mmCIF file of C-alpha atoms in Angstrom:
data_model
loop_
_atom_site.group_PDB
_atom_site.id
_atom_site.type_symbol
_atom_site.label_atom_id
_atom_site.label_comp_id
_atom_site.label_asym_id
_atom_site.label_seq_id
_atom_site.Cartn_x
_atom_site.Cartn_y
_atom_site.Cartn_z
ATOM 1 C CA ARG N 64 -84.105 59.957 37.855
ATOM 2 C CA TYR N 65 -80.495 60.519 38.970
ATOM 3 C CA GLY N 66 -79.137 62.652 41.772
ATOM 4 C CA ALA N 67 -76.841 65.587 40.815
ATOM 5 C CA LYS N 68 -73.728 63.695 42.231
ATOM 6 C CA THR N 69 -74.877 60.560 40.608
ATOM 7 C CA PHE N 70 -75.256 62.130 37.149
ATOM 8 C CA PHE N 71 -71.660 63.881 37.339
ATOM 9 C CA ARG N 72 -69.891 60.844 38.497
ATOM 10 C CA LEU N 73 -71.368 58.921 35.263
ATOM 11 C CA TYR N 74 -70.356 61.835 33.239
ATOM 12 C CA LEU N 75 -67.195 62.114 34.630
ATOM 13 C CA LYS N 76 -66.552 58.416 34.049
ATOM 14 C CA GLY N 77 -67.503 58.646 30.497
ATOM 15 C CA VAL N 78 -65.118 61.712 29.806
ATOM 16 C CA VAL N 79 -62.126 59.847 31.252
ATOM 17 C CA GLU N 80 -62.901 56.804 28.945
ATOM 18 C CA LYS N 81 -62.700 59.291 26.000
ATOM 19 C CA ILE N 82 -59.750 60.845 27.029
ATOM 20 C CA LYS N 83 -57.929 57.407 27.924
ATOM 21 C CA LYS N 84 -58.768 56.130 24.161
ATOM 22 C CA LEU N 85 -57.554 59.254 22.427
ATOM 23 C CA TYR N 86 -54.365 59.442 24.730
ATOM 24 C CA PHE N 87 -53.703 55.822 23.986
ATOM 25 C CA LYS N 88 -54.272 56.139 20.130
ATOM 26 C CA LYS N 89 -51.616 59.195 20.328
ATOM 27 C CA VAL N 90 -49.471 56.912 22.298
ATOM 28 C CA ASN N 91 -49.401 54.211 19.707
ATOM 29 C CA VAL N 92 -49.042 56.321 16.767
ATOM 30 C CA LYS N 93 -45.802 57.926 18.474
ATOM 31 C CA ASN N 94 -44.381 54.044 19.099
ATOM 32 C CA GLU N 95 -45.059 53.189 15.436
ATOM 33 C CA THR N 96 -43.105 56.256 13.902
#
């Protein structure tokens, strides 16, 4: 069982990773064209 802070931190980490992946995909597409 997590405390609220720990859970929030883990959630934020996951969101940041998703955003990074999407961002890098966009950057790669831009560079290819």
